[in-house]
PDB file of C-alpha atoms in Angstrom:
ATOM      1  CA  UNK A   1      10.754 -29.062   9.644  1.00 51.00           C
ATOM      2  CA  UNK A   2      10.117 -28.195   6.429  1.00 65.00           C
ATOM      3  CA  UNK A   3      10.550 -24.523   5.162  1.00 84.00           C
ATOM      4  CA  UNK A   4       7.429 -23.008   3.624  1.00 91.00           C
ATOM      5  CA  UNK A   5       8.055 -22.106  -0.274  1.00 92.00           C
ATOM      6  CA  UNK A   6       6.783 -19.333  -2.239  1.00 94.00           C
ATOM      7  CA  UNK A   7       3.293 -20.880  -4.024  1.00 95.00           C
ATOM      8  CA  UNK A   8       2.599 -22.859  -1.153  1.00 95.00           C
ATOM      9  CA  UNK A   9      -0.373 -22.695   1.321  1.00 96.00           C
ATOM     10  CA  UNK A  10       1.277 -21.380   4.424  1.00 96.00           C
ATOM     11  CA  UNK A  11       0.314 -24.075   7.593  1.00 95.00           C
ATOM     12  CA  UNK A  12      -1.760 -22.780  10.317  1.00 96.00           C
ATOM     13  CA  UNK A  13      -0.164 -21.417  13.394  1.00 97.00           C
ATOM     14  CA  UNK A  14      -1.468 -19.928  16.657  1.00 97.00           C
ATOM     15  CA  UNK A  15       0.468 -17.244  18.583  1.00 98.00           C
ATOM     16  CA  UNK A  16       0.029 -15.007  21.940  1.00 97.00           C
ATOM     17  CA  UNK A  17      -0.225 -11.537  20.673  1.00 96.00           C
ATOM     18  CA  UNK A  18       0.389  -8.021  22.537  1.00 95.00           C
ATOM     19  CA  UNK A  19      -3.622  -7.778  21.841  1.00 90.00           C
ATOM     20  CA  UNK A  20      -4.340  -9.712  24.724  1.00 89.00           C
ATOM     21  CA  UNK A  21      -5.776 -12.530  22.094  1.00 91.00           C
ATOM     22  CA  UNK A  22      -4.317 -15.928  20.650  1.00 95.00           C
ATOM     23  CA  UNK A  23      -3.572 -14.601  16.973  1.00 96.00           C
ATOM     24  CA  UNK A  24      -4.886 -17.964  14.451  1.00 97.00           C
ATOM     25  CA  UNK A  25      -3.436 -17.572  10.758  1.00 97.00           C
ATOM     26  CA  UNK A  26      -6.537 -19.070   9.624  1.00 96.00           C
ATOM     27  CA  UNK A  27      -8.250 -15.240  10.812  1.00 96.00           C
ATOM     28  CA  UNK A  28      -7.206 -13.770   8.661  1.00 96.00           C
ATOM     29  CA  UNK A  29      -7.810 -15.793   5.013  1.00 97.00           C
ATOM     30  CA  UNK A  30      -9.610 -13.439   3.112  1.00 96.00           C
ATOM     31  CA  UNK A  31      -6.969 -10.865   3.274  1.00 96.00           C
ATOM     32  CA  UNK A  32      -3.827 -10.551   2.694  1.00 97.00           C
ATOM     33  CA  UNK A  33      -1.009 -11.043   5.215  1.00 98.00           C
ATOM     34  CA  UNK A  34       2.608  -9.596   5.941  1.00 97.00           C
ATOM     35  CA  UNK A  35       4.324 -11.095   8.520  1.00 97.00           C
ATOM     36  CA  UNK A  36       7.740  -9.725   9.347  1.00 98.00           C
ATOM     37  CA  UNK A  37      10.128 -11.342  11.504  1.00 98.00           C
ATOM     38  CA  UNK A  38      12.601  -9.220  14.100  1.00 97.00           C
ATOM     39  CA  UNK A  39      15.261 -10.196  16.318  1.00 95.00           C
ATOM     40  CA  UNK A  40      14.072  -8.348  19.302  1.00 95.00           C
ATOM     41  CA  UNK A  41      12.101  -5.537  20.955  1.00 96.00           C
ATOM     42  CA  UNK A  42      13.947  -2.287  21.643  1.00 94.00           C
ATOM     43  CA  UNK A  43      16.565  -2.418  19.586  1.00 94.00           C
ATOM     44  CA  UNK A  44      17.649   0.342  17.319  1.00 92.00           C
ATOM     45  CA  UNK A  45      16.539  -1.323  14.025  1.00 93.00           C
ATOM     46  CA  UNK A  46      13.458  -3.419  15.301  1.00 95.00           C
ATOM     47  CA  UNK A  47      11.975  -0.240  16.826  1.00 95.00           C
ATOM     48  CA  UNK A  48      12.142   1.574  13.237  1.00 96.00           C
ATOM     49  CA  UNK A  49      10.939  -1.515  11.225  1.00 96.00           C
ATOM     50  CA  UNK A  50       8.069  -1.042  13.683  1.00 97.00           C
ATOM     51  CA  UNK A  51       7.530   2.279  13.416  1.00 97.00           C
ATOM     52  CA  UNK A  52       7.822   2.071   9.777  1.00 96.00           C
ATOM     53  CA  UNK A  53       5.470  -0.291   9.310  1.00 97.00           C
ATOM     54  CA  UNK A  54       3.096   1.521  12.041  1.00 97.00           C
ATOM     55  CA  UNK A  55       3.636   4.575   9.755  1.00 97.00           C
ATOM     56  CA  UNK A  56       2.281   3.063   6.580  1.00 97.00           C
ATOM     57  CA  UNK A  57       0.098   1.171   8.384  1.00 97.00           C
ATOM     58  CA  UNK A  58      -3.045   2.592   6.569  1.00 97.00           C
ATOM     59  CA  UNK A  59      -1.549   2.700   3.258  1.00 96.00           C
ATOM     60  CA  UNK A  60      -1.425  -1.136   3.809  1.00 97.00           C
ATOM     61  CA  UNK A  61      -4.940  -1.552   5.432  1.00 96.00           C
ATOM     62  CA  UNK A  62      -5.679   0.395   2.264  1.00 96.00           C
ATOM     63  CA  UNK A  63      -4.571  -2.170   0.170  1.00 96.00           C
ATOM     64  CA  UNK A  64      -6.415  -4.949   1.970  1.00 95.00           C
ATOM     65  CA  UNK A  65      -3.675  -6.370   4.174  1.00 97.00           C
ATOM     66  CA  UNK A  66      -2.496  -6.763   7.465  1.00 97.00           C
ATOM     67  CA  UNK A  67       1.041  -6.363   9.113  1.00 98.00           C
ATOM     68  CA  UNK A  68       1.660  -8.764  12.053  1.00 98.00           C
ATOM     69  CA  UNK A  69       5.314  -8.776  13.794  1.00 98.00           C
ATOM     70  CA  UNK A  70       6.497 -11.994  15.234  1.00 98.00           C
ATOM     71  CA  UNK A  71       9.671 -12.240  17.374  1.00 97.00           C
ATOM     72  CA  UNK A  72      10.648 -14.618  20.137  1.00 97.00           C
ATOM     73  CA  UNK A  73      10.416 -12.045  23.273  1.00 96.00           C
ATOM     74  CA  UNK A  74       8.098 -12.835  25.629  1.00 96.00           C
ATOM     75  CA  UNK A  75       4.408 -11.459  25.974  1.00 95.00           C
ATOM     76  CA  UNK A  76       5.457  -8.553  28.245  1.00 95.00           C
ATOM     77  CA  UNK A  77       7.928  -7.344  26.268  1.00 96.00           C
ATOM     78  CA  UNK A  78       6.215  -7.159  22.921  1.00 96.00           C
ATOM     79  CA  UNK A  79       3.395  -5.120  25.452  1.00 96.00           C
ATOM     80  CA  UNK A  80       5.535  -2.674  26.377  1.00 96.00           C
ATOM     81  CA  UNK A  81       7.119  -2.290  23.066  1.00 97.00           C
ATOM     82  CA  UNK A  82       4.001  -1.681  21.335  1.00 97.00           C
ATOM     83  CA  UNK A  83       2.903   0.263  23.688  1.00 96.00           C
ATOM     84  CA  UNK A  84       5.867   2.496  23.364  1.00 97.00           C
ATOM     85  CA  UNK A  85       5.470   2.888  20.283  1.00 97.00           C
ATOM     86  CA  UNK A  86       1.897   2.945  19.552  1.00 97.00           C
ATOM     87  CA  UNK A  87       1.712   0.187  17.087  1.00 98.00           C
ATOM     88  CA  UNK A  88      -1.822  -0.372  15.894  1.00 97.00           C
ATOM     89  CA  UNK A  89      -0.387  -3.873  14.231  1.00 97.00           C
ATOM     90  CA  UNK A  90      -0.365  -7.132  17.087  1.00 97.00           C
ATOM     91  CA  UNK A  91       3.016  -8.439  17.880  1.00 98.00           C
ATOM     92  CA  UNK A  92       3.215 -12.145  18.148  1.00 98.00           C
ATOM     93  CA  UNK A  93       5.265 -14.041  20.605  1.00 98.00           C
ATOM     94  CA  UNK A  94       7.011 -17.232  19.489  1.00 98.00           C
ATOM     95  CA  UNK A  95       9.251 -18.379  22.038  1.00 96.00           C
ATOM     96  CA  UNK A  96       9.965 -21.401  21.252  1.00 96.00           C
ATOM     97  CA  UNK A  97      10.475 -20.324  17.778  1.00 95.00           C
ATOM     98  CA  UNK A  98       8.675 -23.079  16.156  1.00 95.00           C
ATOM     99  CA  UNK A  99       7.005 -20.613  13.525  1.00 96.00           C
ATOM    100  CA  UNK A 100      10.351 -18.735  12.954  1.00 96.00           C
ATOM    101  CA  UNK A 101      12.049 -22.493  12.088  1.00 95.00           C
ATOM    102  CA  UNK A 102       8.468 -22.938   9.701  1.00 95.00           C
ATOM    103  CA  UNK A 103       9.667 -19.855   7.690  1.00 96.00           C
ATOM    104  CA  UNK A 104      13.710 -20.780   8.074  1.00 95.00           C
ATOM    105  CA  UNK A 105      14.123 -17.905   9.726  1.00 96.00           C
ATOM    106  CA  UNK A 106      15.949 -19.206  12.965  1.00 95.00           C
ATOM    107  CA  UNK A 107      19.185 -19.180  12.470  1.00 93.00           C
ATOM    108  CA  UNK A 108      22.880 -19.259  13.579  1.00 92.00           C
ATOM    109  CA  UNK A 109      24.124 -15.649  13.497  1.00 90.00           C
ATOM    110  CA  UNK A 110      27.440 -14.103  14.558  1.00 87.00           C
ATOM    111  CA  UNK A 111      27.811 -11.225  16.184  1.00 82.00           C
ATOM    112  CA  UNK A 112      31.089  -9.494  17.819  1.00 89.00           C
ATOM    113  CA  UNK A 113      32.866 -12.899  16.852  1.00 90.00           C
ATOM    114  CA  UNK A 114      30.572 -15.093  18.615  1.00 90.00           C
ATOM    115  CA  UNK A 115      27.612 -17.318  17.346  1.00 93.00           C
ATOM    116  CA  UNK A 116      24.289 -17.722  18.498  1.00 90.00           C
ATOM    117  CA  UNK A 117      20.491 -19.166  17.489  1.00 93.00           C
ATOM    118  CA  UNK A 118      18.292 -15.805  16.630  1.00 93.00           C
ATOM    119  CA  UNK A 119      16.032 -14.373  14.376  1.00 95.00           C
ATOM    120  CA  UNK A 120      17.528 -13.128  10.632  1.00 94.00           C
ATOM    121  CA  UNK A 121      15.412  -9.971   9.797  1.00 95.00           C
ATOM    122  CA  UNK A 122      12.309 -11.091   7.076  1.00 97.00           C
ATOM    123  CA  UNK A 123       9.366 -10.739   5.793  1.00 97.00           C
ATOM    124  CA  UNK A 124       6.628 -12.323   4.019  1.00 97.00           C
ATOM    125  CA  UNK A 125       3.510 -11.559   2.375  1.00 97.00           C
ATOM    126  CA  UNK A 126       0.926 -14.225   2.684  1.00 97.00           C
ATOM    127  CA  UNK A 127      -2.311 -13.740   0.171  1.00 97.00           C
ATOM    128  CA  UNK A 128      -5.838 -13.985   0.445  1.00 96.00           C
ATOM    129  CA  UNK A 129      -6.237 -17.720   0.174  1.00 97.00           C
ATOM    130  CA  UNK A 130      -3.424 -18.726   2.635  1.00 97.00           C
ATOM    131  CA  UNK A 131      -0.698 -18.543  -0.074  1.00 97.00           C
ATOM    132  CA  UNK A 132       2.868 -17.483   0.352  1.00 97.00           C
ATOM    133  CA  UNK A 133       3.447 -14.756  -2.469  1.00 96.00           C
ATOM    134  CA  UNK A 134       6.437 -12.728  -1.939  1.00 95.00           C
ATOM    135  CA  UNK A 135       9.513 -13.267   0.873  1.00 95.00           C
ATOM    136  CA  UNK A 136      12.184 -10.607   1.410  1.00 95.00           C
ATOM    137  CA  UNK A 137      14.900 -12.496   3.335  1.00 92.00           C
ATOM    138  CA  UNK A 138      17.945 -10.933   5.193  1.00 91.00           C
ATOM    139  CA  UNK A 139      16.046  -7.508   5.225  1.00 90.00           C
ATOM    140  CA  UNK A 140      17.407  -4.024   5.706  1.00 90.00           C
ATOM    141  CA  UNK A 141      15.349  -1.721   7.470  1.00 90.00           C
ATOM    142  CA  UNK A 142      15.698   1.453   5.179  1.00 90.00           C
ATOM    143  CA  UNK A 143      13.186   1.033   1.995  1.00 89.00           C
ATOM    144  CA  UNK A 144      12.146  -2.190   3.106  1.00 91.00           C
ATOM    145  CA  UNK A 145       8.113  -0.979   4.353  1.00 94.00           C
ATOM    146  CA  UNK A 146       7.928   0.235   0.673  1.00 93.00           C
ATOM    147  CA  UNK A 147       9.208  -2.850  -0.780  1.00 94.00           C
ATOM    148  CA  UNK A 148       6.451  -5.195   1.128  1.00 95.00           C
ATOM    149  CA  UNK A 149       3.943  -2.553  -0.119  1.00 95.00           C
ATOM    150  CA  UNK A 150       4.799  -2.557  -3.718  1.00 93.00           C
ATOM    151  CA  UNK A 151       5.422  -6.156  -3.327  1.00 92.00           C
ATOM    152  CA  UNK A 152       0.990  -6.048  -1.954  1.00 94.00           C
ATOM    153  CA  UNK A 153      -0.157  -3.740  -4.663  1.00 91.00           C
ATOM    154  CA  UNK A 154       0.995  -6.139  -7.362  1.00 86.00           C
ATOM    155  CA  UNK A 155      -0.172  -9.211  -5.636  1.00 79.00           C
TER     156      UNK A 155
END
């Protein structure tokens, strides 16, 4: 599977979301789009990326965009975790991580000396025609909500 490239139209996907609702890419040409990638729900980083991003969530409505998260937990779990933490933003559920191998993002990690298929932490800020802009791969959590809204306020 190809990876998408910064300048290219990003392919449609459809994903379960923690709104109840099948989330379409398509939706939401016309404005812009960051989609972040996690590893999973409840852990110490993901749940402040989260919050971070629910935190400046109307600086980034502001600015004409919208944040959706996208890890492979199921349905239930990205429920509970927004629900937890009040995220106002729809979590997307891609299990079979077909959308994280679209964006390269699935990939072998190590951990505690052993190795394993997972999410690696990014972003990626889609624009109002369906256009990949910006990418922030191998994120850290602290500073990265203002990068991806400087990175929207120039785009």
């Amino acid at each position: 599977m190809n990876v998408v490239a910064i300048g290219q139209k990003v392919p449609n996907f459809t994903l379960p979301s923690s709104s109840g609702q099948e989330v379409n890419l398509n939706e939401y040409l016309g404005r812009k789009v960051i989609l972040y990638f996690y590893p999973k729900n409840m852990t110490p980083a993901c749940t402040q990326e989260a919050c971070e991003f629910r935190d400046a969530h109307d600086q980034i409505t502001a600015l004409g965009a919208v944040v959706l998260g996208i890890s492979p937990d199921p349905l239930a779990s990205h429920i509970r975790f927004t629900e937890k933490n009040s995220l106002p933003f729809p979590l997307l559920s891609d299990e079979d991580h077909k959308v994280s191998e679209m964006f390269g993002v699935w990939q072998l990690k190590k951990l505690y000396g052993r190795e394993f298929m997972g999410i690696v932490r990014s972003t990626f800020l889609i624009d109002e025609q369906g256009i990949l802009v910006e990418e922030w791969r191998k994120v850290r959590v602290k500073g990265h909500v203002a990068s991806t809204i400087a990175g929207i306020s120039k785009s």
